[in-house]
Coordinates of C-alpha atoms and ligand atoms in Angstrom, one line a residue:
M1 CA 0.1 -0.2 -0.1
S2 CA 1.3 3.4 -0.6
V3 CA 2.3 5.9 1.9
I4 CA -1.5 7.9 1.3
K5 CA -3.5 5.3 1.4
V6 CA -2.9 4.0 4.1
M7 CA -2.7 8.2 5.9
D8 CA -6.4 8.0 3.9
E9 CA -6.8 4.7 5.8
L10 CA -6.2 6.7 8.6
L11 CA -7.7 9.2 8.5
S12 CA -11.5 7.5 7.9
N13 CA -10.6 5.8 10.2
K14 CA -10.8 8.2 13.4
I15 CA -13.3 10.5 11.4
A16 CA -15.6 6.8 11.6
A17 CA -13.7 7.5 15.0
G18 CA -15.4 9.9 16.1
E19 CA -18.9 8.8 14.9
V20 CA -19.2 4.9 16.3
V21 CA -16.5 5.3 19.7
E22 CA -17.9 8.2 21.8
R23 CA -17.2 7.0 24.9
C24 CA -15.1 4.9 27.1
A25 CA -18.8 2.5 27.6
S26 CA -18.6 2.7 23.5
V27 CA -15.1 1.1 23.6
V28 CA -16.6 -1.0 27.0
K29 CA -20.0 -2.3 24.5
E30 CA -17.3 -3.0 20.6
L31 CA -14.6 -5.2 22.7
V32 CA -17.2 -7.5 25.1
E33 CA -19.7 -8.0 22.5
N34 CA -17.3 -9.1 20.3
S35 CA -16.1 -11.5 23.5
I36 CA -20.2 -13.1 23.2
D37 CA -19.5 -13.5 19.6
A38 CA -16.5 -16.0 20.3
S39 CA -18.7 -18.3 22.8
S40 CA -17.0 -17.2 25.9
T41 CA -18.3 -18.3 28.9
E42 CA -16.8 -15.9 31.4
I43 CA -15.9 -11.9 30.3
K44 CA -13.8 -10.3 32.6
V45 CA -13.7 -6.2 31.9
Y46 CA -11.2 -4.3 34.1
L47 CA -10.5 -1.0 33.6
E48 CA -8.3 1.6 35.1
D49 CA -10.1 5.5 35.9
S50 CA -13.0 4.9 34.6
G51 CA -12.1 3.3 31.3
T52 CA -10.3 6.7 30.7
K53 CA -7.0 5.0 30.9
S54 CA -7.7 1.7 29.9
I55 CA -10.1 -0.8 29.1
E56 CA -8.6 -4.4 29.6
V57 CA -11.8 -6.9 28.5
I58 CA -10.3 -11.0 29.0
D59 CA -12.4 -13.1 27.6
N60 CA -12.4 -17.4 27.7
G61 CA -13.8 -17.4 23.9
K62 CA -12.4 -19.2 20.8
G63 CA -9.8 -17.2 19.8
M64 CA -8.2 -15.8 16.8
D65 CA -5.2 -16.9 14.5
K66 CA -2.6 -14.8 13.4
D67 CA -3.8 -13.7 9.8
D68 CA -7.4 -12.4 12.0
A69 CA -6.1 -11.2 14.4
V70 CA -4.5 -9.0 12.3
L71 CA -6.5 -8.5 9.9
A72 CA -9.3 -7.3 12.5
F73 CA -7.8 -3.7 12.7
S74 CA -8.2 -3.0 9.0
R75 CA -11.4 -0.8 8.4
H76 CA -12.7 -3.5 5.5
A77 CA -13.1 -7.0 8.1
T78 CA -16.7 -6.9 8.5
S79 CA -16.9 -10.6 8.9
K80 CA -19.4 -10.7 10.5
I81 CA -21.9 -8.4 8.9
K82 CA -22.5 -9.5 4.6
D83 CA -24.5 -7.9 3.6
E84 CA -26.9 -5.2 4.6
D85 CA -29.9 -8.0 5.7
D86 CA -27.6 -8.7 8.1
L87 CA -27.9 -5.4 10.1
Y88 CA -32.1 -5.8 10.3
R89 CA -31.6 -9.5 12.0
L90 CA -31.7 -9.4 15.9
D91 CA -29.4 -12.2 16.1
T92 CA -26.3 -10.1 14.3
L93 CA -24.7 -7.5 16.6
G94 CA -23.3 -5.7 13.4
F95 CA -21.3 -2.4 13.6
R96 CA -18.2 -4.5 14.6
G97 CA -15.2 -4.6 12.3
E98 CA -15.3 -0.5 10.8
A99 CA -15.2 -0.2 15.3
L100 CA -12.8 -2.0 16.0
A101 CA -10.4 -0.3 13.3
S102 CA -11.4 3.1 14.6
I103 CA -11.1 2.2 18.2
A104 CA -7.5 0.9 17.3
S105 CA -7.0 4.6 15.5
V106 CA -7.7 6.9 17.7
S107 CA -5.6 4.7 20.9
K108 CA -2.9 1.8 22.5
V109 CA -4.1 -1.5 21.8
N110 CA -2.5 -5.0 23.1
L111 CA -4.8 -8.0 22.0
K112 CA -3.6 -11.4 23.0
T113 CA -5.1 -14.1 21.3
C114 CA -4.8 -17.6 20.9
E115 CA -7.2 -20.2 19.6
G116 CA -5.8 -22.7 21.7
D117 CA -2.2 -24.0 20.8
I118 CA -0.3 -20.7 19.4
G119 CA -0.8 -17.8 20.6
T120 CA -0.6 -14.3 18.3
H121 CA 0.6 -10.9 20.6
V122 CA -0.6 -7.5 18.4
I123 CA 0.9 -3.9 19.7
I124 CA -1.2 -1.2 17.5
N125 CA -0.6 2.3 18.5
G126 CA -2.6 5.6 16.7
G127 CA -4.0 2.8 14.0
K128 CA -0.6 1.9 12.9
I129 CA 0.5 -1.6 13.7
I130 CA 4.4 -1.9 15.7
E131 CA 4.7 -5.7 16.7
V132 CA 3.2 -9.0 16.1
S133 CA 4.6 -11.4 18.0
K134 CA 4.2 -14.8 19.0
G135 CA 2.0 -14.6 22.9
D136 CA 1.1 -17.5 25.6
S137 CA -0.8 -20.0 24.8
R138 CA -3.8 -19.3 26.9
K139 CA -7.0 -20.2 24.9
G140 CA -9.4 -16.6 24.4
T141 CA -8.9 -13.6 23.4
S142 CA -7.8 -10.8 26.1
I143 CA -7.4 -7.0 24.8
K144 CA -6.5 -4.2 26.1
V145 CA -6.6 -0.5 25.3
S146 CA -5.2 2.3 26.6
E147 CA -5.4 6.4 26.6
L148 CA -8.4 6.4 24.6
F149 CA -8.5 9.5 22.3
Y150 CA -4.8 10.5 23.1
N151 CA -3.9 11.7 19.5
T152 CA -7.0 13.5 18.7
P153 CA -7.3 16.0 21.8
A154 CA -10.7 17.2 20.3
R155 CA -12.4 14.3 21.2
L156 CA -10.9 13.8 24.1
K157 CA -11.6 17.6 25.8
H158 CA -15.8 15.2 25.2
M159 CA -15.1 13.0 28.3
K160 CA -17.3 13.2 30.4
S161 CA -16.7 13.2 34.3
L162 CA -15.7 9.5 35.5
Y163 CA -18.3 9.1 37.6
T164 CA -20.0 9.6 33.7
E165 CA -17.8 7.5 32.3
L166 CA -18.3 4.6 34.9
S167 CA -21.4 4.7 35.4
S168 CA -22.6 4.2 31.7
I169 CA -19.9 1.6 31.7
T170 CA -21.7 -0.6 34.5
D171 CA -25.2 0.4 33.1
Y172 CA -24.4 -1.0 30.1
M173 CA -22.8 -4.4 31.9
N174 CA -25.7 -4.8 34.0
K175 CA -27.8 -4.4 30.6
L176 CA -25.8 -7.3 29.6
A177 CA -25.9 -9.8 32.5
L178 CA -29.2 -9.8 32.1
S179 CA -29.6 -10.5 29.3
H180 CA -26.6 -12.8 29.7
P181 CA -27.2 -15.1 32.4
N182 CA -25.1 -17.9 31.7
I183 CA -22.2 -16.0 31.1
R184 CA -19.8 -14.5 33.3
F185 CA -19.4 -11.8 34.6
I186 CA -16.7 -9.5 36.4
L187 CA -17.0 -5.7 36.1
K188 CA -13.5 -4.1 38.0
N189 CA -12.5 -0.3 38.2
N190 CA -9.2 0.1 40.1
D191 CA -9.6 -2.9 41.7
N192 CA -12.9 -2.7 42.7
V193 CA -15.4 -5.2 41.4
I194 CA -18.6 -3.3 40.2
L195 CA -20.5 -6.4 39.1
R196 CA -19.7 -10.0 39.5
T197 CA -22.7 -12.5 38.6
D198 CA -22.3 -16.9 38.8
G199 CA -22.7 -17.3 34.5
R200 CA -24.9 -20.2 36.2
G201 CA -27.9 -19.4 33.9
N202 CA -30.6 -18.1 37.1
L203 CA -31.4 -14.9 36.1
L204 CA -32.5 -13.8 39.5
K205 CA -29.1 -14.4 41.3
V206 CA -27.9 -11.8 38.3
I207 CA -30.4 -8.8 39.6
Q208 CA -29.7 -10.1 42.9
S209 CA -25.6 -9.4 42.3
I210 CA -27.0 -5.7 40.5
Y211 CA -29.7 -4.2 43.2
G212 CA -28.3 -6.5 46.8
N213 CA -31.6 -9.0 48.2
D214 CA -33.5 -6.0 49.9
V215 CA -35.3 -5.8 45.6
V216 CA -35.0 -9.0 45.2
R217 CA -36.9 -9.8 47.5
K218 CA -39.2 -7.3 46.7
M219 CA -39.6 -8.5 43.0
V220 CA -41.7 -11.4 41.9
S221 CA -42.2 -13.5 39.2
V222 CA -44.1 -12.7 36.2
H223 CA -45.0 -14.9 33.1
A224 CA -48.4 -14.2 30.4
E225 CA -48.0 -15.6 26.4
N226 CA -50.2 -15.1 23.7
D227 CA -50.3 -16.0 19.9
D228 CA -47.6 -13.5 19.0
Y229 CA -44.9 -13.6 22.1
E230 CA -43.9 -15.3 25.1
I231 CA -42.6 -13.2 28.2
D232 CA -41.1 -14.1 31.3
G233 CA -39.4 -11.6 33.9
Y234 CA -39.5 -10.3 37.6
I235 CA -40.7 -7.6 38.2
T236 CA -40.9 -5.8 42.0
L237 CA -43.6 -5.1 44.3
P238 CA -45.1 -0.8 43.8
E239 CA -43.1 0.0 47.2
V240 CA -39.9 -0.4 45.6
H241 CA -39.5 2.6 42.2
R242 CA -36.5 4.7 41.6
S243 CA -36.3 7.5 40.0
S244 CA -34.8 6.3 36.8
R245 CA -36.7 4.4 34.1
N246 CA -33.6 3.3 32.9
N247 CA -34.4 0.3 35.6
M248 CA -36.7 -1.1 33.4
V249 CA -35.0 -3.7 31.2
T250 CA -36.3 -5.2 28.0
I251 CA -34.4 -8.4 27.0
V252 CA -36.7 -9.8 23.1
N253 CA -34.9 -12.6 21.6
G254 CA -32.3 -12.7 24.2
R255 CA -30.7 -8.9 23.2
V256 CA -32.2 -5.0 25.5
V257 CA -33.8 -3.5 23.6
R258 CA -35.3 0.2 24.3
N259 CA -39.3 0.7 23.5
Q260 CA -41.1 3.8 25.4
D261 CA -44.7 2.3 24.6
I262 CA -43.3 -0.7 26.6
N263 CA -42.2 1.1 29.5
R264 CA -45.0 3.3 29.6
T265 CA -47.0 0.1 29.7
I266 CA -45.9 -1.6 32.5
N267 CA -45.6 2.2 34.4
E268 CA -49.4 2.6 34.0
A269 CA -50.2 -0.7 35.4
Y270 CA -48.7 0.3 37.9
H271 CA -50.9 4.0 38.6
S272 CA -52.4 4.2 41.8
Y273 CA -49.7 1.5 42.8
K274 CA -47.1 3.8 43.7
P275 CA -46.4 7.1 42.9
D276 CA -46.6 8.5 38.7
N277 CA -43.0 10.0 38.5
R278 CA -41.0 6.8 40.4
Y279 CA -40.8 3.3 37.6
P280 CA -40.5 0.4 39.3
I281 CA -37.5 -2.7 38.9
T282 CA -38.3 -4.7 35.8
V283 CA -36.7 -7.5 33.6
L284 CA -38.5 -9.0 31.6
N285 CA -37.5 -11.1 28.7
I286 CA -39.7 -11.6 26.0
S287 CA -39.9 -14.4 23.3
V288 CA -40.7 -13.6 19.8
D289 CA -41.3 -14.5 15.8
P290 CA -37.3 -12.3 14.3
S291 CA -40.4 -11.7 11.3
V292 CA -42.7 -9.5 14.4
I293 CA -40.1 -7.1 15.2
D294 CA -38.8 -4.0 13.4
V295 CA -35.0 -2.5 14.3
N296 CA -34.0 0.5 14.1
I297 CA -30.2 -0.4 14.3
H298 CA -27.5 2.5 15.8
P299 CA -24.9 1.7 17.4
T300 CA -25.4 2.9 20.1
K301 CA -29.2 2.9 20.6
M302 CA -31.3 -0.7 20.2
D303 CA -34.8 1.0 19.6
I304 CA -37.3 -2.0 18.9
K305 CA -40.7 -2.3 17.0
F306 CA -43.0 -5.1 16.8
S307 CA -45.7 -5.5 14.5
K308 CA -48.8 -7.2 16.8
M309 CA -47.4 -3.6 18.9
D310 CA -51.3 -4.0 21.2
S311 CA -51.2 -7.7 21.5
L312 CA -47.9 -7.7 23.3
L313 CA -49.1 -4.3 25.6
D314 CA -52.0 -6.2 26.6
L315 CA -50.4 -9.1 27.2
I316 CA -48.1 -7.2 29.6
R317 CA -51.0 -4.9 31.1
I318 CA -53.3 -7.2 32.9
M319 CA -49.8 -9.8 33.5
V320 CA -48.3 -6.5 35.3
I321 CA -51.5 -6.2 36.2
S322 CA -53.2 -9.2 37.5
K323 CA -50.0 -9.2 39.9
I324 CA -49.8 -6.7 42.1
S325 CA -53.9 -6.8 42.5
S326 CA -53.2 -10.3 43.9
K327 CA -51.0 -9.3 47.2
N328 CA -51.8 -8.3 49.9
L329 CA -49.3 -5.6 49.6
I330 CA -49.1 -3.8 53.4
P331 CA -45.7 -3.1 53.3
K332 CA -42.9 -3.6 56.8
A333 CA -42.0 -0.9 59.1
F334 CA -39.0 -2.6 59.6
L335 CA -37.7 -3.9 56.4
K336 CA -34.0 -5.7 57.5
E337 CA -32.6 -8.3 58.7
E338 CA -36.0 -10.6 57.5
K339 CA -36.3 -14.1 61.1
P340 CA -36.1 -16.4 58.6
K341 CA -37.9 -19.7 57.6
E342 CA -40.6 -20.1 60.7
E343 CA -42.2 -16.8 60.0
K344 CA -43.8 -16.3 57.3
P345 CA -43.4 -13.5 55.5
I346 CA -46.3 -10.9 54.9
Y347 CA -46.3 -10.6 50.8
I348 CA -43.0 -12.1 49.7
E349 CA -43.6 -15.1 47.9
Q350 CA -40.0 -16.4 47.1
Y351 CA -38.2 -16.0 50.2
I352 CA -34.9 -15.2 49.8
K353 CA -32.0 -15.9 52.9
L354 CA -29.7 -12.5 52.9
D355 CA -26.5 -13.4 54.1
S356 CA -25.8 -10.4 57.1
N357 CA -23.4 -8.0 54.9
E358 CA -24.8 -6.1 51.7
S359 CA -21.8 -6.6 49.4
K360 CA -23.2 -6.8 46.4
V361 CA -19.8 -8.2 45.3
E362 CA -20.2 -11.1 47.4
E363 CA -20.5 -14.4 46.1
I364 CA -24.4 -15.5 45.9
D365 CA -24.2 -19.4 47.1
L366 CA -28.4 -19.7 47.3
P367 CA -29.5 -23.0 46.6
D368 CA -31.8 -23.4 43.4
E369 CA -34.8 -24.0 45.4
E370 CA -34.6 -21.8 47.3
I371 CA -34.5 -18.7 44.5
M372 CA -37.0 -20.3 42.9
I373 CA -40.2 -18.2 42.3
N374 CA -43.1 -21.6 44.2
D375 CA -46.2 -19.5 42.1
D376 CA -47.5 -20.9 38.8
F377 CA -49.2 -17.9 38.1
S378 CA -51.0 -18.3 34.5
I379 CA -52.5 -15.9 33.8
V380 CA -56.5 -14.8 33.9
S381 CA -57.4 -13.7 30.5
D382 CA -60.3 -11.3 31.0
E383 CA -59.5 -9.2 32.9
E384 CA -62.8 -9.2 34.8
E385 CA -61.9 -12.6 36.2
Y386 CA -59.3 -10.9 38.4
K387 CA -60.2 -11.8 42.4
T388 CA -62.3 -9.3 44.3
E389 CA -61.5 -11.2 47.6
K390 CA -60.7 -9.4 50.5
L391 CA -56.5 -8.3 49.5
M392 CA -56.3 -6.2 52.9
P393 CA -56.1 -8.9 56.8
Q394 CA -58.7 -7.7 59.1
M395 CA -57.5 -6.0 61.6
Y396 CA -58.8 -3.5 64.8
P397 CA -58.3 0.0 65.2
V398 CA -56.7 0.5 69.2
G399 CA -56.7 4.2 69.3
L400 CA -55.4 7.5 66.7
V401 CA -52.2 9.4 67.3
H402 CA -51.9 12.8 66.1
G403 CA -55.5 12.6 64.4
T404 CA -52.9 11.6 61.8
Y405 CA -52.6 7.9 62.2
I406 CA -54.6 5.0 63.2
I407 CA -52.4 2.0 65.3
L408 CA -54.5 -1.3 64.8
E409 CA -53.8 -4.7 65.6
N410 CA -54.3 -8.2 64.7
E411 CA -53.2 -11.7 65.6
N412 CA -49.7 -10.5 63.4
G413 CA -49.0 -8.0 64.8
M414 CA -49.3 -4.1 64.9
Y415 CA -50.1 -2.2 62.0
L416 CA -50.3 1.7 61.9
M417 CA -52.3 3.5 59.0
D418 CA -52.8 7.6 57.8
L419 CA -56.2 9.0 57.6
H420 CA -55.7 10.8 55.4
A421 CA -54.2 8.6 52.7
A422 CA -57.1 6.3 53.3
K423 CA -60.1 7.9 53.3
E424 CA -58.2 9.6 50.3
R425 CA -58.3 5.6 49.1
C426 CA -62.0 5.5 49.9
N427 CA -62.6 8.4 48.1
Y428 CA -61.1 7.8 44.4
E429 CA -62.3 4.3 44.6
K430 CA -66.2 5.8 45.3
F431 CA -65.6 9.1 42.9
K432 CA -64.5 7.5 39.5
Y433 CA -67.1 4.7 40.2
E434 CA -70.1 6.7 40.4
M435 CA -67.9 8.8 37.2
G436 CA -68.2 5.7 35.7
K437 CA -71.5 5.1 35.9
P438 CA -74.0 4.9 32.1
I439 CA -75.6 7.9 33.8
V440 CA -73.7 9.6 36.3
A441 CA -77.3 12.0 38.0
S442 CA -76.6 15.0 39.1
T443 CA -78.2 17.5 41.7
P444 CA -79.8 21.2 41.1
M445 CA -78.1 23.7 43.7
L446 CA -79.9 25.8 45.5
F447 CA -77.9 28.3 45.3
P448 CA -76.5 28.8 42.7
I449 CA -72.7 29.9 42.3
T450 CA -71.0 31.8 39.9
I451 CA -67.8 32.2 38.8
E452 CA -65.3 35.1 38.0
L453 CA -62.8 34.7 35.5
S454 CA -59.9 36.0 34.7
N455 CA -60.2 37.0 30.0
S456 CA -57.8 34.7 29.3
D457 CA -59.1 31.4 31.4
Y458 CA -62.5 32.2 30.7
I459 CA -60.7 31.3 26.6
L460 CA -59.3 28.8 28.5
L461 CA -62.5 27.3 30.1
K462 CA -65.1 27.6 27.4
K463 CA -62.6 25.6 24.5
H464 CA -63.1 22.6 26.8
L465 CA -66.4 23.0 28.7
N466 CA -68.2 20.1 27.5
L467 CA -65.2 18.1 30.2
L468 CA -68.1 20.1 32.7
T469 CA -70.9 18.7 31.6
D470 CA -69.8 15.8 30.3
L471 CA -69.2 15.1 34.9
K472 CA -73.0 16.6 34.9
F473 CA -72.5 20.1 35.7
K474 CA -74.6 22.2 34.3
V475 CA -73.2 25.2 33.9
E476 CA -74.2 28.6 32.0
E477 CA -72.2 32.0 30.8
F478 CA -73.1 34.6 33.2
G479 CA -72.1 37.9 31.7
I480 CA -68.2 39.2 31.4
N481 CA -66.0 36.2 31.9
S482 CA -68.0 33.9 34.7
I483 CA -70.5 30.9 34.6
V484 CA -73.0 30.2 36.8
V485 CA -73.3 26.8 37.8
K486 CA -76.2 25.8 38.6
E487 CA -76.5 21.4 38.6
H488 CA -73.7 19.4 40.0
P489 CA -72.3 15.3 40.0
T490 CA -74.6 13.9 42.6
W491 CA -70.9 12.2 43.8
L492 CA -69.2 15.6 44.4
P493 CA -70.1 16.4 48.0
T494 CA -72.2 18.8 48.6
K495 CA -69.3 20.6 51.6
N496 CA -67.4 23.8 49.7
L497 CA -68.3 22.5 47.0
E498 CA -67.3 25.8 45.2
D499 CA -64.3 25.3 46.3
S500 CA -64.5 21.9 44.4
I501 CA -65.6 23.6 41.6
R502 CA -62.9 25.6 40.9
T503 CA -60.1 23.1 42.1
I504 CA -62.0 21.0 39.2
I505 CA -61.7 24.2 36.7
D506 CA -58.2 24.6 37.7
V507 CA -57.9 21.1 35.9
I508 CA -59.1 21.9 32.6
I509 CA -57.2 26.0 32.2
R510 CA -53.9 24.3 33.4
E511 CA -54.1 21.1 31.1
K512 CA -52.7 21.9 27.9
E513 CA -54.3 18.6 26.0
F514 CA -55.7 15.9 28.1
S515 CA -58.3 12.6 27.1
I516 CA -61.5 12.1 28.7
E517 CA -60.1 9.5 31.1
K518 CA -57.1 11.3 32.2
F519 CA -59.3 14.1 33.0
N520 CA -61.7 12.6 34.9
E521 CA -59.0 10.8 36.1
K522 CA -57.3 13.8 37.4
V523 CA -60.9 15.1 39.0
A524 CA -60.7 11.9 40.6
T525 CA -57.9 12.4 42.6
M526 CA -57.8 15.5 43.4
M527 CA -61.2 15.6 44.9
S528 CA -60.9 11.8 47.5
C529 CA -57.8 14.2 48.6
K530 CA -59.8 17.2 49.1
H531 CA -62.0 15.9 50.7
A532 CA -60.5 13.2 52.8
V533 CA -59.7 14.0 56.6
R534 CA -57.4 16.6 57.4
A535 CA -54.7 15.4 60.5
N536 CA -56.2 17.0 63.4
T537 CA -59.2 15.1 63.4
H538 CA -61.3 13.4 65.8
L539 CA -62.3 10.0 64.9
T540 CA -64.9 7.5 67.9
Q541 CA -64.2 4.4 67.0
E542 CA -66.6 3.4 65.4
D543 CA -65.3 6.2 62.7
M544 CA -62.3 4.3 62.6
E545 CA -63.7 0.6 62.4
A546 CA -65.8 2.0 59.3
L547 CA -62.8 3.2 57.7
V548 CA -61.1 0.2 57.5
E549 CA -63.6 -1.4 57.2
D550 CA -64.2 1.0 53.5
L551 CA -60.5 0.7 53.0
R552 CA -60.9 -3.6 52.9
K553 CA -63.6 -3.3 50.6
C554 CA -61.0 -1.0 48.1
K555 CA -60.0 -2.6 44.9
N556 CA -55.6 -1.5 46.4
P557 CA -56.8 -0.2 49.7
F558 CA -52.6 0.0 50.2
N559 CA -52.0 3.0 48.2
C560 CA -53.3 6.6 48.4
P561 CA -54.5 7.7 44.5
H562 CA -50.6 9.4 44.7
G563 CA -48.8 6.3 45.3
R564 CA -48.6 6.0 49.2
P565 CA -48.6 3.6 51.5
T566 CA -51.5 4.2 53.2
T567 CA -50.9 1.3 55.8
V568 CA -47.8 0.0 57.2
F569 CA -47.5 -3.5 59.5
Y570 CA -45.3 -4.5 62.5
S571 CA -45.0 -8.0 63.3
K572 CA -44.4 -9.3 66.7
Y573 CA -41.3 -10.8 65.9
D574 CA -40.2 -6.6 64.2
L575 CA -42.0 -5.3 67.9
E576 CA -39.9 -8.3 70.2
K577 CA -36.8 -7.1 68.2
L578 CA -37.5 -3.6 69.4
F579 CA -37.9 -4.3 73.1
K580 CA -35.4 -7.0 72.5
R581 CA -37.3 -9.7 73.8
S582 CA -36.2 -12.1 70.7
G583 CA -33.7 -14.5 72.1
F584 CA -34.1 -13.2 76.4
D585 CA -37.2 -15.0 77.4
T586 CA -40.3 -12.9 77.4
K587 CA -41.6 -13.2 80.6
K588 CA -39.5 -11.3 81.9
Ligands
ZN601 ZN1 -53.8 13.8 49.6
ZN602 ZN1 -52.5 11.8 48.2

């Protein structure tokens, strides 16, 4: 090759590097996916300073011979992608070949690889091969990429903070581990182990090594299938939620993908069981005929579309709803140090014994039968078939604290109930029920209420006046920028009526665009709060008993409509422990 041609190639590699290799995480992704392609069962990723100093990936895969080892760094070594169609098939990882050349052009690469006999050692600096020699005979490949972007200072400046680089690498490795429970992964940064999985194929153990014991103990298994899809996985009980959607992982035919609709559907299925702006931790494995999928491949993204999307979303929605709506979801007040075995945990179907130290990196050694989820959940075909029995146990009020919390008891222990949250939930379900009736009754008002608005608000309200009439308010225009309300829906309590109407009008004015369902939902939630008891209320024993019975009749007695818990539980054991009675002679 002429000097000029070599220069050309180096240059185009550098340019390509800017597109494909954006961050340390892109290098890790590239190298680790090569290791997966090489059928490795163990992949170790060692970083120095979050990968900015060096990234080393060591696998036990099939390795390369000398020719392939050199060829791997040439720009057109697209051995994995033979034609354009390959790009769109999900079982092809795509974008290799070129990426390795690009990485090598902006870093120093040290490669050792061996197919089992004589190994090969290749050293490349800034895309130039410095040395090709005999290496050791350990089967597999180890590749170390150092000083990324050392020869492209402009790129180097774009590197994010060490923390950001490390967190995106960790995030990527977590997802890879979740989608490959049969591969043993180790991720280290400067000798700190960040992730270690055992590669024994148990998804729940992988989840445990990522999220820790507390989360795993609050996960339930899910399964559902229809003609097109089969779904398996784990979801957290509603009390466990995070601020980011990032912990909702969807794996399709073994690959982690992204799909907004799936995430939204899962999140909506949890609606009113948890705050809407918080997200569950979920790992769903979806198996599907590849012809149903449309993957939009970009080296850094994995967006996916399905041709039978509605069928998938319905399946997911019903699967999640029926799972969480059939559980006793009262959170325990004390979460750590469960008493093992003999005391049955109140809502955890799978019970995982803890080793007392919380360290994620500990070798997980749980007998497989303990980690097995023992519910044989089969999906109901019709939402109407959901259980209607009471999910919340019988409990008896003992007293009221600060006019805010009811203390209750039963044979299992003690409960604290948030008066406002409980009442809010009862109101909410009552209002929703009344609003959903085919004919909503309205009550004429003895004293019609006039509401005056600013000119701009009045315009907005007039545009959506149908929302008020749909709710069964009878409204007429009344002078300048005013309306008069003459009838209200019967379900709306007459107390503080004007305040309620103003609140509803505020929702109409403030909301930019909405569906009737979302509007009704919002009205029901706001009204349930307005008409729930405030703190510092006096309640008689009968009032409390009636409230508890009302709450137990609710479809979801465990959360207020905003997703806060109504009730927490202190088991007898928790109480004994609190007073150091456990382990002692409790008669003393
Ligand atoms: Zn409230
Ligand atoms: Zn609330």
